[in-house]
mmCIF file of C-alpha atoms and ligand atoms in Angstrom:
data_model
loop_
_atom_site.group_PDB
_atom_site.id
_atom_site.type_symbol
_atom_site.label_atom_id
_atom_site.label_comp_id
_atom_site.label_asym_id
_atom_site.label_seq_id
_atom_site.Cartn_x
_atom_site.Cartn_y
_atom_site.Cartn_z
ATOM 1 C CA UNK K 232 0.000 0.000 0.000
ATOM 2 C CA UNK K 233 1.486 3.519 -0.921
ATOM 3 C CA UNK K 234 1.961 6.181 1.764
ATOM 4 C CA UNK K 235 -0.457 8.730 2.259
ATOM 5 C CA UNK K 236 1.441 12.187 3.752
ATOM 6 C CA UNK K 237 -1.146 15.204 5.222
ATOM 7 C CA UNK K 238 1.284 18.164 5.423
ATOM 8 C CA UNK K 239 1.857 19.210 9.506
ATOM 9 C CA UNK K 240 2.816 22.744 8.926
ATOM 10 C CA UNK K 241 1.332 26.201 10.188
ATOM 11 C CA UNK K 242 2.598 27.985 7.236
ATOM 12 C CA UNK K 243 0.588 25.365 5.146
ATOM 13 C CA UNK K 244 -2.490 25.668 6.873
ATOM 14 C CA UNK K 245 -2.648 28.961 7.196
ATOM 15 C CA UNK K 246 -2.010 29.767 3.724
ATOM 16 C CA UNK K 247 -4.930 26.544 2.331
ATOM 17 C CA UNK K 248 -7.245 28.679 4.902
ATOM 18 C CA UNK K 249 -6.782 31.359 2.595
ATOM 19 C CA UNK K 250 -7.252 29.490 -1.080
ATOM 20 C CA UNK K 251 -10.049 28.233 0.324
ATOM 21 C CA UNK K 252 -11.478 31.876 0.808
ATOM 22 C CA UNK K 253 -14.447 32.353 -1.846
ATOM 23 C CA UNK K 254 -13.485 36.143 -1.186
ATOM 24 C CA UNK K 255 -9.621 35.239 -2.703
ATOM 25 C CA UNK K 256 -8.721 36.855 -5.593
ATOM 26 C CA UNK K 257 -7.279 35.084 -8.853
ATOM 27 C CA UNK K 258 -4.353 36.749 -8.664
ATOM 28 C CA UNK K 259 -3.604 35.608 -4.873
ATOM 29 C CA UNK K 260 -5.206 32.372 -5.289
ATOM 30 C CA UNK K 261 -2.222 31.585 -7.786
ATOM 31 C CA UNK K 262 0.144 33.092 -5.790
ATOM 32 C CA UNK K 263 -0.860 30.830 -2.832
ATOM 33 C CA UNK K 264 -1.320 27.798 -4.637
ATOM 34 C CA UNK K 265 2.539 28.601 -5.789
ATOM 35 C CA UNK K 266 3.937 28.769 -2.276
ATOM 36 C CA UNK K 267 2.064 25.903 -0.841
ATOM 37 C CA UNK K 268 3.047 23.587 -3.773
ATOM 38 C CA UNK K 269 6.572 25.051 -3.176
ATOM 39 C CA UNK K 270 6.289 24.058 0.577
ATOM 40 C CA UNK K 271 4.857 20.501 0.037
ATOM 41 C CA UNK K 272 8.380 20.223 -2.950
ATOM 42 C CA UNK K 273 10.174 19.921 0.294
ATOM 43 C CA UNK K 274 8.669 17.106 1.638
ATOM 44 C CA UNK K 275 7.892 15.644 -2.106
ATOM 45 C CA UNK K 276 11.619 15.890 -2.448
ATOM 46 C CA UNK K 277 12.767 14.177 1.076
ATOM 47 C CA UNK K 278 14.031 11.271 -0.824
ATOM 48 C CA UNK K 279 16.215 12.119 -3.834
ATOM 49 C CA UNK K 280 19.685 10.643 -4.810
ATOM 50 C CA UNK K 281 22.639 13.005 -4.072
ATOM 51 C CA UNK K 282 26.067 12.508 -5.917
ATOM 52 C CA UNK K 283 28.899 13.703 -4.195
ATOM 53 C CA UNK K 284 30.880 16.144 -6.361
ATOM 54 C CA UNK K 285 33.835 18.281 -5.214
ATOM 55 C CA UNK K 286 33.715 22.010 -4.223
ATOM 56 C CA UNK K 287 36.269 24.554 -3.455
ATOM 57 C CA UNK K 288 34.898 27.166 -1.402
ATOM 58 C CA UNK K 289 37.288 30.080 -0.994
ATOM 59 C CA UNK K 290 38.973 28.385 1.936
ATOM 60 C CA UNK K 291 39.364 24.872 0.994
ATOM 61 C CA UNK K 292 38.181 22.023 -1.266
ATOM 62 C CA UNK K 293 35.570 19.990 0.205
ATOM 63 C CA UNK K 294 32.993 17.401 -0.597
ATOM 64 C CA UNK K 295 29.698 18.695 -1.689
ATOM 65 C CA UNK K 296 26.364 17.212 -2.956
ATOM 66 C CA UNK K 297 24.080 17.457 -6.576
ATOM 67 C CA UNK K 298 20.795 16.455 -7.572
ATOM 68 C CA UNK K 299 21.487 15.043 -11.010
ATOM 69 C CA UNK K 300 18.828 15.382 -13.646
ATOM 70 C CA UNK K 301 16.582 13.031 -12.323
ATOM 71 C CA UNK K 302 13.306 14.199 -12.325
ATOM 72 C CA UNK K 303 9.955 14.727 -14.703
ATOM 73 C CA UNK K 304 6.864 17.027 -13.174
ATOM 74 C CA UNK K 305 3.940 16.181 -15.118
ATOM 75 C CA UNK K 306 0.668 18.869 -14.264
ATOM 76 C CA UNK K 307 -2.369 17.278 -14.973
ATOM 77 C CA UNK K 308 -4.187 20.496 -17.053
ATOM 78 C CA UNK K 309 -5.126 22.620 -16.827
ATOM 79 C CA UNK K 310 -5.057 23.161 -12.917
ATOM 80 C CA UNK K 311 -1.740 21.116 -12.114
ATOM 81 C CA UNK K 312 -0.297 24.134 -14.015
ATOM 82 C CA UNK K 313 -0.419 26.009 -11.501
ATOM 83 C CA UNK K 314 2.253 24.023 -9.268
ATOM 84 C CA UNK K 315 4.824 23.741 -11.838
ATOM 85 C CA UNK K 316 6.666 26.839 -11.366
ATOM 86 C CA UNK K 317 7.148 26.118 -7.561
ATOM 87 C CA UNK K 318 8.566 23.146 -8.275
ATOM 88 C CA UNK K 319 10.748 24.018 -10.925
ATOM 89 C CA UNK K 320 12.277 26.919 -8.907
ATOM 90 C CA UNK K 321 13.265 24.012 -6.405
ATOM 91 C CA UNK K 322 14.477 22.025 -9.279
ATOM 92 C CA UNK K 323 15.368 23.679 -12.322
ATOM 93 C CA UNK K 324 16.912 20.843 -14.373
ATOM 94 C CA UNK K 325 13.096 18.729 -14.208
ATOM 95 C CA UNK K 326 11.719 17.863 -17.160
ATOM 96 C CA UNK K 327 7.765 18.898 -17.672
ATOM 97 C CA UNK K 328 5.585 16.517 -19.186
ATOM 98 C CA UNK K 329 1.797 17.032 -19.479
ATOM 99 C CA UNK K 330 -1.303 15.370 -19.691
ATOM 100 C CA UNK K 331 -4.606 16.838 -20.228
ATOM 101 C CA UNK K 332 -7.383 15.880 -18.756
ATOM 102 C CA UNK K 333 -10.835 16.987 -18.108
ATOM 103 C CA UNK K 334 -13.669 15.619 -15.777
ATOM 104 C CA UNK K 335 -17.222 14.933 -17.847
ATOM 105 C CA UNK K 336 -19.538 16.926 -15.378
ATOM 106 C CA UNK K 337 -22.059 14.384 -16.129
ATOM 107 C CA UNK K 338 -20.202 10.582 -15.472
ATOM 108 C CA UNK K 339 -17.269 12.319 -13.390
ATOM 109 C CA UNK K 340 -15.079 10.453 -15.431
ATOM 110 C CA UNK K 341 -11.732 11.787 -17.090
ATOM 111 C CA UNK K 342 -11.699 12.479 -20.469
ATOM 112 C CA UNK K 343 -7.563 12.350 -22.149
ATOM 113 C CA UNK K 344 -7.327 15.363 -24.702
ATOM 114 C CA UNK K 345 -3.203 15.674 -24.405
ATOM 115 C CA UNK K 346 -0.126 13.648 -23.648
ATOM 116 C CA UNK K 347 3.583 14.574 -24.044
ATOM 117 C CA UNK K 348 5.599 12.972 -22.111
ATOM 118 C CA UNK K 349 9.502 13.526 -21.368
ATOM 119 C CA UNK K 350 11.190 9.925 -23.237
ATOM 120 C CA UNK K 351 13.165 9.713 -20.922
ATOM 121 C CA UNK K 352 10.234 9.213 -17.956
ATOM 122 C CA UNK K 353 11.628 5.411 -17.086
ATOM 123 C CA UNK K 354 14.876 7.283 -15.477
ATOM 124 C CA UNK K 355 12.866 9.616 -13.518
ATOM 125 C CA UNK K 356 11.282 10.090 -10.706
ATOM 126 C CA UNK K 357 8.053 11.633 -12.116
ATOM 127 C CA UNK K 358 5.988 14.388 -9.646
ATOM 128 C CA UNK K 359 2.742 14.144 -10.845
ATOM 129 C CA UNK K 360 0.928 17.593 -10.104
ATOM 130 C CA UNK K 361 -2.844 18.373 -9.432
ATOM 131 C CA UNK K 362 -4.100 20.495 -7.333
ATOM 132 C CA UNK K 363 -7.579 18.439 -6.419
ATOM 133 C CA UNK K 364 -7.658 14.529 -5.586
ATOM 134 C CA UNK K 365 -11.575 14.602 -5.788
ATOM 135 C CA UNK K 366 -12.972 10.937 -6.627
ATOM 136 C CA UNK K 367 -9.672 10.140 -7.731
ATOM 137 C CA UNK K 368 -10.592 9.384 -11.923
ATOM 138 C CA UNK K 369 -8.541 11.555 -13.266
ATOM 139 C CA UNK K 370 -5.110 10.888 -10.957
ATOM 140 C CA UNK K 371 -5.709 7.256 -11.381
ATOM 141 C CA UNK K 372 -5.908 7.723 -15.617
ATOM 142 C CA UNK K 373 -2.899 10.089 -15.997
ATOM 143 C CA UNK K 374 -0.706 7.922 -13.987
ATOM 144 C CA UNK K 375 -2.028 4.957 -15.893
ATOM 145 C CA UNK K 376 -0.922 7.039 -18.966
ATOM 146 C CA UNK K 377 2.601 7.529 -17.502
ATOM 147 C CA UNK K 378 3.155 3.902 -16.636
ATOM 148 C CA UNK K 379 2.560 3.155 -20.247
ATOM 149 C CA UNK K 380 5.136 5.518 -20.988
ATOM 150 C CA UNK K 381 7.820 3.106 -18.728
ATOM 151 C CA UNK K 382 7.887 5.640 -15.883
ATOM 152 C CA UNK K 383 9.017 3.513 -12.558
ATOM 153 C CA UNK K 384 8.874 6.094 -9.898
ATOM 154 C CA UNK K 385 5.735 8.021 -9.093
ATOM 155 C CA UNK K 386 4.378 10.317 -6.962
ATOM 156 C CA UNK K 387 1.623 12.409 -6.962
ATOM 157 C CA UNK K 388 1.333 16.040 -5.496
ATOM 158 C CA UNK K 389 -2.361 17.809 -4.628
ATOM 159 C CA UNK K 390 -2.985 20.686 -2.524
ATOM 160 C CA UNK K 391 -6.539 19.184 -1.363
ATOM 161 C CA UNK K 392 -7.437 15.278 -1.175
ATOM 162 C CA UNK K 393 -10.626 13.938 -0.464
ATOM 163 C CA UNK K 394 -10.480 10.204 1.491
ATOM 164 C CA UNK K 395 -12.119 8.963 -1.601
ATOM 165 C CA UNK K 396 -9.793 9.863 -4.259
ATOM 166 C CA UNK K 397 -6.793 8.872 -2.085
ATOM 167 C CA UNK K 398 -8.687 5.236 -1.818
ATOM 168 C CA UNK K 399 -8.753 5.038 -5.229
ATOM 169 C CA UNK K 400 -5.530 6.053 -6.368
ATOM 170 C CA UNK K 401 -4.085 3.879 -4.046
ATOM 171 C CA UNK K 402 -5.778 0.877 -5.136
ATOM 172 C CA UNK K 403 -5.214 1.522 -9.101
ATOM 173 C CA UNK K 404 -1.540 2.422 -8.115
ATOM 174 C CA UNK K 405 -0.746 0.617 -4.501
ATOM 175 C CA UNK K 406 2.907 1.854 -5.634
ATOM 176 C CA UNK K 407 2.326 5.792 -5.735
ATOM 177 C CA UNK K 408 3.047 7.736 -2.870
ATOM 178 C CA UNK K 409 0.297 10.840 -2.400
ATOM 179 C CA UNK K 410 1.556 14.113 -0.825
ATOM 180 C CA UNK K 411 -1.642 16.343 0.328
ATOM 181 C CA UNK K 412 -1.621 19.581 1.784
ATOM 182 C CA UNK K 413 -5.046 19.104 3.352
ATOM 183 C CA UNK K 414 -7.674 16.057 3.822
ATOM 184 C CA UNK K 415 -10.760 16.643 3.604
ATOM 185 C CA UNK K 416 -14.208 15.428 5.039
ATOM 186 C CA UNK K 417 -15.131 13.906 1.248
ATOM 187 C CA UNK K 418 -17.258 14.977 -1.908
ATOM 188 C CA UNK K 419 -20.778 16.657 -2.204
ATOM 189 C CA UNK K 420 -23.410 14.644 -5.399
ATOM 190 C CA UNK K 421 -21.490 16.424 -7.805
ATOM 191 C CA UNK K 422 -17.614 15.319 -6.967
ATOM 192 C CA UNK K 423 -16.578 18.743 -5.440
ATOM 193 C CA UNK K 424 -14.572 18.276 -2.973
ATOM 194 C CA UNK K 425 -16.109 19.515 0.473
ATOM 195 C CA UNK K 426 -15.383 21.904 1.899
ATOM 196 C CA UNK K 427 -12.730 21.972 -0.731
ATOM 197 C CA UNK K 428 -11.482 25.267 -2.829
ATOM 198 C CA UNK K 429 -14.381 25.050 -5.578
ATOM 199 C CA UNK K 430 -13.309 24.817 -9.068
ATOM 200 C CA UNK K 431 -9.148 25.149 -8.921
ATOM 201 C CA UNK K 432 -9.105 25.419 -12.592
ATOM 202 C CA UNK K 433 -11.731 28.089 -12.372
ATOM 203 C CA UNK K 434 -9.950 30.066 -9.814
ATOM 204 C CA UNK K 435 -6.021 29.523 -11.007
ATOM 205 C CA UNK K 436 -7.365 30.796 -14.115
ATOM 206 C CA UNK K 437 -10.009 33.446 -13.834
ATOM 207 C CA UNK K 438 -12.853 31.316 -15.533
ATOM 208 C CA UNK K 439 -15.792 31.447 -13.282
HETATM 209 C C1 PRP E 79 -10.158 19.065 -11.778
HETATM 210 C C2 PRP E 79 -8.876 18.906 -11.019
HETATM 211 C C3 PRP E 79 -8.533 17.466 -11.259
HETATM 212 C C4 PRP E 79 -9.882 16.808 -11.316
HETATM 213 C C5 PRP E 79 -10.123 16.136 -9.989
HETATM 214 O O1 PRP E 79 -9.923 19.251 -13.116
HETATM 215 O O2 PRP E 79 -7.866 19.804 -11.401
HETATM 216 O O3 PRP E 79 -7.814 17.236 -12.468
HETATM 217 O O4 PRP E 79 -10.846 17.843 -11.511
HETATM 218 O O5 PRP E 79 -11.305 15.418 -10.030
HETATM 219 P P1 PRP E 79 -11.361 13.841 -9.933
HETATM 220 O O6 PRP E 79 -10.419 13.432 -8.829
HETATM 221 O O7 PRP E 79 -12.805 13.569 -9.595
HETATM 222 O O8 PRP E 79 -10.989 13.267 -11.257
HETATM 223 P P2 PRP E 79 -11.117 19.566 -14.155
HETATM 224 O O9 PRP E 79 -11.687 18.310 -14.704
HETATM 225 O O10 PRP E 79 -12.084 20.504 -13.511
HETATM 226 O O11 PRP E 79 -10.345 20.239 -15.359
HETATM 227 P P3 PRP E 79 -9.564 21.638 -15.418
HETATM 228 O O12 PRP E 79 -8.293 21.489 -14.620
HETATM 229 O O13 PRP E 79 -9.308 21.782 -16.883
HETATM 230 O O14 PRP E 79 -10.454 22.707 -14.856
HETATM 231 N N1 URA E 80 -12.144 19.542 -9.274
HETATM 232 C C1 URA E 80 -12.032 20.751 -8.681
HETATM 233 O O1 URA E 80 -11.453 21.692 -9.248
HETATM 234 N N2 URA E 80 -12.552 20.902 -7.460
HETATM 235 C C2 URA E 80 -13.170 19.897 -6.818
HETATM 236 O O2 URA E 80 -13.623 20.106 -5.676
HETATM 237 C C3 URA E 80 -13.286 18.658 -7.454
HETATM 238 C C4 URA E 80 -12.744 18.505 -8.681
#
């Protein structure tokens, strides 16, 4: 069974009690949705491979540390989008791959309009990025899609889970690892997420 990980940070929850604000702008809304994908990196991140590699300060030469280029962020679109360029400030040599997916507002169920995937993914440890886990469709399908692609190592990053979704990710992908920055109670009749954000496509993007 993967590992399920609830972020235990004040700066984290106070900054999801603002995106969940209805009175949040756009324009903050993205900005917070930035810094708490950039503060969940850190824990996403716990576990990469250093090299050792030398490094002559301007005292002596000593032993240092790199990340080589070993990982692939893949957003799930639109939404994921707008955790990409947190993570890529904390690692600039990632690779971006990106898969788009919608959810049918009738069947809930994720509809594939995009793939392009880094082809290289089966070296990487891939970060897959979406802000909502809601019943969990279109997480499970997109890292379906990546597995086809050969990728070995997956996790997958949201800023709000509901139990549901992380129940079904886990059992599609017992494998995957699932970083949240907050759990919530579970989903209203139409698969929002409750009490949830609303629509984080809608609100990264101004749509409403
Ligand atoms: C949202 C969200 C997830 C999905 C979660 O995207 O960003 O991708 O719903 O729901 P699920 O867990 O029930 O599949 P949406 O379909 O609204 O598309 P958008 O990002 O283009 O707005
Ligand atoms: N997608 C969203 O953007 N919000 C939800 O609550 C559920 C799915």
């Amino acid at each position: 069974m993967s590992k399920l990980f609830v972020m235990d940070h004040p700066l984290i929850a106070h900054k999801i009690s603002m995106i969940r604000d209805v009175n949040t702008s756009v324009k903050d809304f993205r900005e917070l949705v930035n810094e708490v994908a950039l503060l969940m990196g850190y824990e996403a991140t716990k576990d990469l491979e250093l090299t050792k590699t030398k490094v002559q300060t301007p005292l002596a030469e000593t032993v240092g540390n790199v990340i080589e280029k070993q990982v692939a962020l893949v957003p799930i679109l639109r939404a994921g989008l707008g955790m990409v360029d947190a993570l890529m400030s904390l690692i600039p040599a990632a690779k971006v791959g990106h898969i788009g997916l919608y959810r049918d507002h009738e069947t809930l169920q994720p509809v594939e309009y995009y793939c392009k995937l880094p082809t290289d993914i089966e070296k990487r440890q891939v970060l897959v990025l979406d802000p909502m886990l809601a019943t969990g469709g279109s997480a499970a399908a997109a890292i379906d899609f990546i597995k086809q692609r050969g990728a070995k190592k997956i996790k997958l990053m949201c800023i709000i889970g509901a139990p549901e979704g992380v129940a079904v990710v886990q059992k599609a992908h017992p494998d995957v690892d699932i970083y949240v920055a907050a759990l919530d109670e579970g989903l209203n009749e139409h698969g929002y997420i409750v009490p949830g954000l609303g629509d984080a496509g809608d609100r990264l993007f101004g749509t409403m």
